[in-house]
mmCIF file of C-alpha atoms and ligand atoms in Angstrom:
data_model
loop_
_atom_site.group_PDB
_atom_site.id
_atom_site.type_symbol
_atom_site.label_atom_id
_atom_site.label_comp_id
_atom_site.label_asym_id
_atom_site.label_seq_id
_atom_site.Cartn_x
_atom_site.Cartn_y
_atom_site.Cartn_z
ATOM 1 C CA MET F 143 71.155 -5.092 -17.475
ATOM 2 C CA PRO F 144 67.351 -4.863 -17.762
ATOM 3 C CA THR F 145 66.248 -2.939 -20.849
ATOM 4 C CA ARG F 146 63.581 -0.236 -20.890
ATOM 5 C CA GLY F 147 61.252 -2.876 -22.288
ATOM 6 C CA ASP F 148 62.007 -5.226 -19.367
ATOM 7 C CA ARG F 149 61.286 -2.453 -16.861
ATOM 8 C CA HIS F 150 58.049 -1.496 -18.597
ATOM 9 C CA LEU F 151 56.939 -5.139 -18.675
ATOM 10 C CA ARG F 152 57.703 -5.493 -14.958
ATOM 11 C CA ALA F 153 55.717 -2.334 -14.212
ATOM 12 C CA ILE F 154 52.740 -3.708 -16.153
ATOM 13 C CA GLN F 155 52.926 -7.080 -14.368
ATOM 14 C CA LEU F 156 53.088 -5.338 -10.997
ATOM 15 C CA ALA F 157 50.156 -3.090 -11.952
ATOM 16 C CA LYS F 158 48.108 -6.159 -12.868
ATOM 17 C CA GLN F 159 48.827 -7.799 -9.508
ATOM 18 C CA LEU F 160 47.967 -4.593 -7.653
ATOM 19 C CA ALA F 161 44.720 -4.185 -9.616
ATOM 20 C CA GLU F 162 43.748 -7.769 -8.736
ATOM 21 C CA LEU F 163 44.358 -7.020 -5.056
ATOM 22 C CA GLY F 164 41.953 -4.050 -5.220
ATOM 23 C CA ALA F 165 44.398 -1.134 -5.414
ATOM 24 C CA ARG F 166 43.200 2.304 -6.529
ATOM 25 C CA LEU F 167 44.451 3.823 -9.786
ATOM 26 C CA LYS F 168 46.428 6.432 -7.857
ATOM 27 C CA THR F 169 48.106 3.761 -5.727
ATOM 28 C CA ILE F 170 49.043 1.732 -8.804
ATOM 29 C CA HIS F 171 50.384 4.897 -10.423
ATOM 30 C CA SER F 172 52.517 5.755 -7.357
ATOM 31 C CA ILE F 173 54.014 2.275 -7.184
ATOM 32 C CA THR F 174 54.598 1.508 -10.868
ATOM 33 C CA GLY F 175 54.924 4.976 -12.402
ATOM 34 C CA LEU F 176 52.374 3.980 -15.079
ATOM 35 C CA PRO F 177 49.933 6.788 -15.949
ATOM 36 C CA PRO F 178 46.497 6.260 -14.294
ATOM 37 C CA ARG F 179 44.820 6.453 -17.730
ATOM 38 C CA GLU F 180 46.946 3.587 -19.002
ATOM 39 C CA VAL F 181 46.250 1.529 -15.859
ATOM 40 C CA GLN F 182 42.547 2.159 -16.355
ATOM 41 C CA ARG F 183 42.670 1.237 -20.035
ATOM 42 C CA LEU F 184 44.599 -1.986 -19.356
ATOM 43 C CA PHE F 185 42.932 -3.305 -16.213
ATOM 44 C CA PHE F 186 39.638 -1.502 -15.663
ATOM 45 C CA ALA F 187 37.951 -1.660 -19.071
ATOM 46 C CA ASP F 188 34.609 -1.548 -17.253
ATOM 47 C CA PRO F 189 34.603 1.791 -15.352
ATOM 48 C CA ARG F 190 32.238 0.283 -12.761
ATOM 49 C CA THR F 191 35.105 -1.917 -11.513
ATOM 50 C CA ILE F 192 37.371 1.059 -10.650
ATOM 51 C CA PRO F 193 37.817 1.263 -6.839
ATOM 52 C CA ARG F 194 36.079 4.433 -5.588
ATOM 53 C CA GLY F 195 35.836 6.389 -2.372
ATOM 54 C CA ARG F 196 38.341 8.170 -0.220
ATOM 55 C CA ALA F 197 41.798 6.622 -0.069
ATOM 56 C CA PRO F 198 43.113 5.884 3.428
ATOM 57 C CA ASP F 199 45.386 8.812 4.236
ATOM 58 C CA SER F 200 45.814 9.124 7.988
ATOM 59 C CA THR F 201 49.274 8.631 9.422
ATOM 60 C CA GLU F 202 47.696 8.272 12.861
ATOM 61 C CA TRP F 203 45.482 5.392 11.809
ATOM 62 C CA TYR F 204 47.719 2.661 13.193
ATOM 63 C CA HIS F 205 48.036 4.218 16.630
ATOM 64 C CA ASN F 206 44.259 4.665 16.957
ATOM 65 C CA ALA F 207 43.214 1.330 15.430
ATOM 66 C CA ASN F 208 41.772 -1.472 17.540
ATOM 67 C CA LEU F 209 43.865 -4.464 18.563
ATOM 68 C CA ILE F 210 42.718 -6.731 15.725
ATOM 69 C CA LEU F 211 43.509 -4.119 13.052
ATOM 70 C CA ARG F 212 46.892 -3.374 14.622
ATOM 71 C CA THR F 213 47.718 -7.089 14.639
ATOM 72 C CA ASP F 214 46.725 -7.338 10.967
ATOM 73 C CA ALA F 215 48.872 -4.302 10.175
ATOM 74 C CA CYS F 216 51.844 -5.897 11.958
ATOM 75 C CA LEU F 217 51.533 -9.076 9.895
ATOM 76 C CA ILE F 218 51.830 -6.932 6.752
ATOM 77 C CA GLY F 219 54.537 -4.621 8.101
ATOM 78 C CA ALA F 220 56.765 -7.432 9.403
ATOM 79 C CA LYS F 221 56.521 -9.394 6.167
ATOM 80 C CA TYR F 222 57.164 -6.271 4.083
ATOM 81 C CA ARG F 223 60.264 -5.391 6.152
ATOM 82 C CA GLN F 224 61.584 -8.946 5.817
ATOM 83 C CA LEU F 225 61.119 -8.998 2.031
ATOM 84 C CA ARG F 226 62.738 -5.584 1.619
ATOM 85 C CA GLY F 227 65.690 -6.954 3.604
ATOM 86 C CA GLN F 228 65.894 -9.788 1.083
ATOM 87 C CA GLY F 229 66.284 -7.261 -1.726
ATOM 88 C CA LEU F 230 62.782 -7.131 -3.201
ATOM 89 C CA THR F 231 61.650 -3.804 -4.629
ATOM 90 C CA ALA F 232 59.120 -1.896 -2.513
ATOM 91 C CA GLY F 233 56.297 -2.689 -4.959
ATOM 92 C CA GLU F 234 57.051 -6.402 -5.073
ATOM 93 C CA ALA F 235 57.464 -6.577 -1.290
ATOM 94 C CA LEU F 236 54.070 -4.886 -0.828
ATOM 95 C CA VAL F 237 52.317 -7.360 -3.154
ATOM 96 C CA PHE F 238 53.898 -10.414 -1.488
ATOM 97 C CA ALA F 239 53.342 -9.089 2.046
ATOM 98 C CA TYR F 240 49.691 -8.381 1.263
ATOM 99 C CA ARG F 241 49.199 -11.862 -0.208
ATOM 100 C CA ALA F 242 50.852 -13.402 2.865
ATOM 101 C CA TYR F 243 48.429 -11.404 5.023
ATOM 102 C CA GLN F 244 45.463 -12.665 2.988
ATOM 103 C CA ALA F 245 46.715 -16.236 3.408
ATOM 104 C CA ALA F 246 46.953 -15.731 7.177
ATOM 105 C CA THR F 247 43.444 -14.432 7.787
ATOM 106 C CA LEU F 248 39.905 -14.891 6.517
ATOM 107 C CA PRO F 249 37.944 -12.714 4.060
ATOM 108 C CA PRO F 250 36.550 -10.080 4.121
ATOM 109 C CA TYR F 251 40.032 -8.634 4.647
ATOM 110 C CA ARG F 252 40.050 -5.924 7.283
ATOM 111 C CA ILE F 253 43.014 -4.108 5.755
ATOM 112 C CA SER F 254 42.779 -2.994 2.131
ATOM 113 C CA LEU F 255 45.707 -2.942 -0.265
ATOM 114 C CA ASP F 256 45.521 0.861 -0.195
ATOM 115 C CA ARG F 257 45.795 0.861 3.604
ATOM 116 C CA ALA F 258 48.774 -1.499 3.397
ATOM 117 C CA PHE F 259 50.323 0.873 0.824
ATOM 118 C CA ASN F 260 49.798 3.737 3.274
ATOM 119 C CA LEU F 261 51.410 1.773 6.129
ATOM 120 C CA VAL F 262 54.516 0.658 4.275
ATOM 121 C CA SER F 263 54.972 4.178 2.873
ATOM 122 C CA TYR F 264 55.489 5.365 6.460
ATOM 123 C CA ILE F 265 57.707 2.389 7.343
ATOM 124 C CA ASP F 266 60.095 3.118 4.461
ATOM 125 C CA GLY F 267 59.590 6.871 4.060
ATOM 126 C CA ILE F 268 58.579 6.428 0.404
ATOM 127 C CA TRP F 269 55.527 7.070 -1.826
ATOM 128 C CA LEU F 270 53.132 8.926 0.517
ATOM 129 C CA ALA F 271 55.783 9.728 3.138
ATOM 130 C CA ARG F 272 58.839 11.968 3.011
ATOM 131 C CA THR F 273 60.525 10.295 5.977
ATOM 132 C CA PRO F 274 59.849 7.082 7.939
ATOM 133 C CA THR F 275 57.546 7.594 10.934
ATOM 134 C CA LEU F 276 56.872 3.913 11.685
ATOM 135 C CA SER F 277 59.350 1.127 12.355
ATOM 136 C CA VAL F 278 59.171 -2.640 12.754
ATOM 137 C CA LEU F 279 60.490 -3.902 16.108
ATOM 138 C CA THR F 280 60.934 -7.357 17.608
ATOM 139 C CA CYS F 281 59.141 -7.871 20.903
ATOM 140 C CA PRO F 282 61.470 -9.203 23.629
ATOM 141 C CA GLY F 283 58.443 -10.812 25.320
ATOM 142 C CA CYS F 284 56.800 -12.909 22.590
ATOM 143 C CA GLY F 285 59.325 -12.677 19.762
ATOM 144 C CA CYS F 286 56.752 -11.317 17.288
ATOM 145 C CA GLU F 287 57.552 -8.339 15.082
ATOM 146 C CA PHE F 288 55.316 -5.326 15.486
ATOM 147 C CA ILE F 289 54.926 -1.781 14.177
ATOM 148 C CA ALA F 290 55.581 1.187 16.455
ATOM 149 C CA ALA F 291 56.260 4.902 16.125
ATOM 150 C CA ILE F 292 59.850 5.449 15.081
ATOM 151 C CA GLY F 293 62.133 5.826 18.107
ATOM 152 C CA THR F 294 60.037 3.495 20.284
ATOM 153 C CA VAL F 295 62.083 1.139 22.457
ATOM 154 C CA ALA F 296 60.771 -2.451 22.272
ATOM 155 C CA ARG F 297 59.464 -3.611 25.637
ATOM 156 C CA SER F 298 57.281 -6.650 26.086
ATOM 157 C CA GLY F 299 53.632 -6.183 26.850
ATOM 158 C CA GLU F 300 53.446 -2.400 26.539
ATOM 159 C CA THR F 301 53.356 -1.603 22.856
ATOM 160 C CA CYS F 302 53.318 -5.086 21.327
ATOM 161 C CA PRO F 303 49.846 -5.992 19.977
ATOM 162 C CA PHE F 304 50.712 -9.703 19.977
ATOM 163 C CA CYS F 305 51.388 -9.743 23.730
ATOM 164 C CA LYS F 306 47.980 -8.092 24.255
ATOM 165 C CA LEU F 307 46.341 -10.457 21.798
ATOM 166 C CA ILE F 308 47.740 -13.521 23.566
ATOM 167 C CA GLU F 309 46.589 -12.089 26.912
ATOM 168 C CA ARG F 310 43.067 -11.309 25.708
ATOM 169 C CA PHE F 311 42.586 -14.270 23.409
ATOM 170 C CA PRO F 312 40.953 -16.643 25.947
ATOM 171 C CA LEU F 313 38.452 -13.952 27.011
ATOM 172 C CA ASP F 314 37.597 -12.134 23.799
ATOM 173 C CA HIS F 315 35.263 -13.874 21.356
ATOM 174 C CA ARG F 316 35.843 -11.281 18.659
ATOM 175 C CA ILE F 317 39.577 -11.987 18.708
ATOM 176 C CA GLN F 318 38.952 -15.739 18.716
ATOM 177 C CA ALA F 319 36.739 -15.393 15.638
ATOM 178 C CA SER F 320 39.286 -13.171 13.896
ATOM 179 C CA TYR F 321 42.215 -15.548 14.324
ATOM 180 C CA PRO F 322 40.863 -19.076 14.295
ATOM 181 C CA ALA F 323 43.461 -20.935 16.336
ATOM 182 C CA HIS F 324 43.045 -24.528 17.464
ATOM 183 C CA PRO F 325 40.233 -24.778 19.984
ATOM 184 C CA ALA F 326 41.551 -25.854 23.353
ATOM 185 C CA VAL F 327 39.910 -26.282 26.723
ATOM 186 C CA GLU F 328 42.625 -24.771 28.861
ATOM 187 C CA SER F 329 43.439 -21.140 28.295
ATOM 188 C CA ILE F 330 47.160 -21.816 28.419
ATOM 189 C CA GLU F 331 46.737 -24.262 25.560
ATOM 190 C CA ARG F 332 44.865 -21.600 23.631
ATOM 191 C CA GLN F 333 47.758 -19.213 24.092
ATOM 192 C CA GLN F 334 50.187 -21.805 22.840
ATOM 193 C CA GLY F 335 47.833 -22.531 19.966
ATOM 194 C CA LEU F 336 47.865 -18.878 19.005
ATOM 195 C CA LEU F 337 51.645 -18.696 19.205
ATOM 196 C CA ALA F 338 51.833 -21.835 17.076
ATOM 197 C CA LEU F 339 49.400 -20.214 14.649
ATOM 198 C CA PHE F 340 51.529 -17.120 14.246
ATOM 199 C CA HIS F 341 54.617 -19.267 13.890
ATOM 200 C CA LYS F 342 52.830 -21.212 11.165
ATOM 201 C CA LEU F 343 51.694 -17.954 9.532
ATOM 202 C CA SER F 344 55.247 -16.700 9.282
ATOM 203 C CA LEU F 345 56.381 -20.038 7.822
ATOM 204 C CA ASP F 346 53.531 -20.055 5.306
ATOM 205 C CA ALA F 347 54.333 -16.499 4.362
ATOM 206 C CA GLU F 348 57.947 -17.500 3.759
ATOM 207 C CA GLY F 349 56.708 -20.106 1.295
ATOM 208 C CA GLU F 350 55.201 -17.256 -0.706
ATOM 209 C CA THR F 351 58.551 -15.606 -1.210
ATOM 210 C CA PRO F 352 59.722 -15.899 -4.799
ATOM 211 C CA ALA F 353 63.012 -17.675 -5.410
ATOM 212 C CA GLU F 354 65.516 -15.022 -6.367
HETATM 213 ZN ZN1 ZN H 434 54.961 -9.227 22.273
#
């Protein structure tokens, strides 16, 4: 049985990881239960380093976001769901899912840790959310996991951002720059390159999972 000391130590370690990933004091407090003052004292000795500005709070953000942001969000959401299924705590799953997302894309990261915190709150119905309003589905078309409003039935092409991404990839330079897949002359090869990339991303992300 973990002692109170063990739990406190784990909370402090988690808070440190969250602070390093750019989380706000309030976010760290919600996840670890540590008082914001203590978090500040331990990890933000220089007040200028405290993350400022309005925290992301919209539940509608995902539905209104552009394709690239939705794809990013799905990478985080799918990884989070998978890690929760493996028995990780919500806080640990968020940290690992966010790191896997960072490993899969290039800085500057389009989704902040606070945004990821907001998203997974609505997937699990915890922290910011009273009940789940988002779920992670598997697309029958491309096999990728994506986020949708709870109650959505998974159909290929309609709600899956990856199907849209694969379709638009050969034509859209912004998407190509966002997800640097292997350059290929033929568009079909590009599509396969992108699928291979996402396959690789999910494998890489698995490598990040701690041995339990
Ligand atoms: Zn799909």
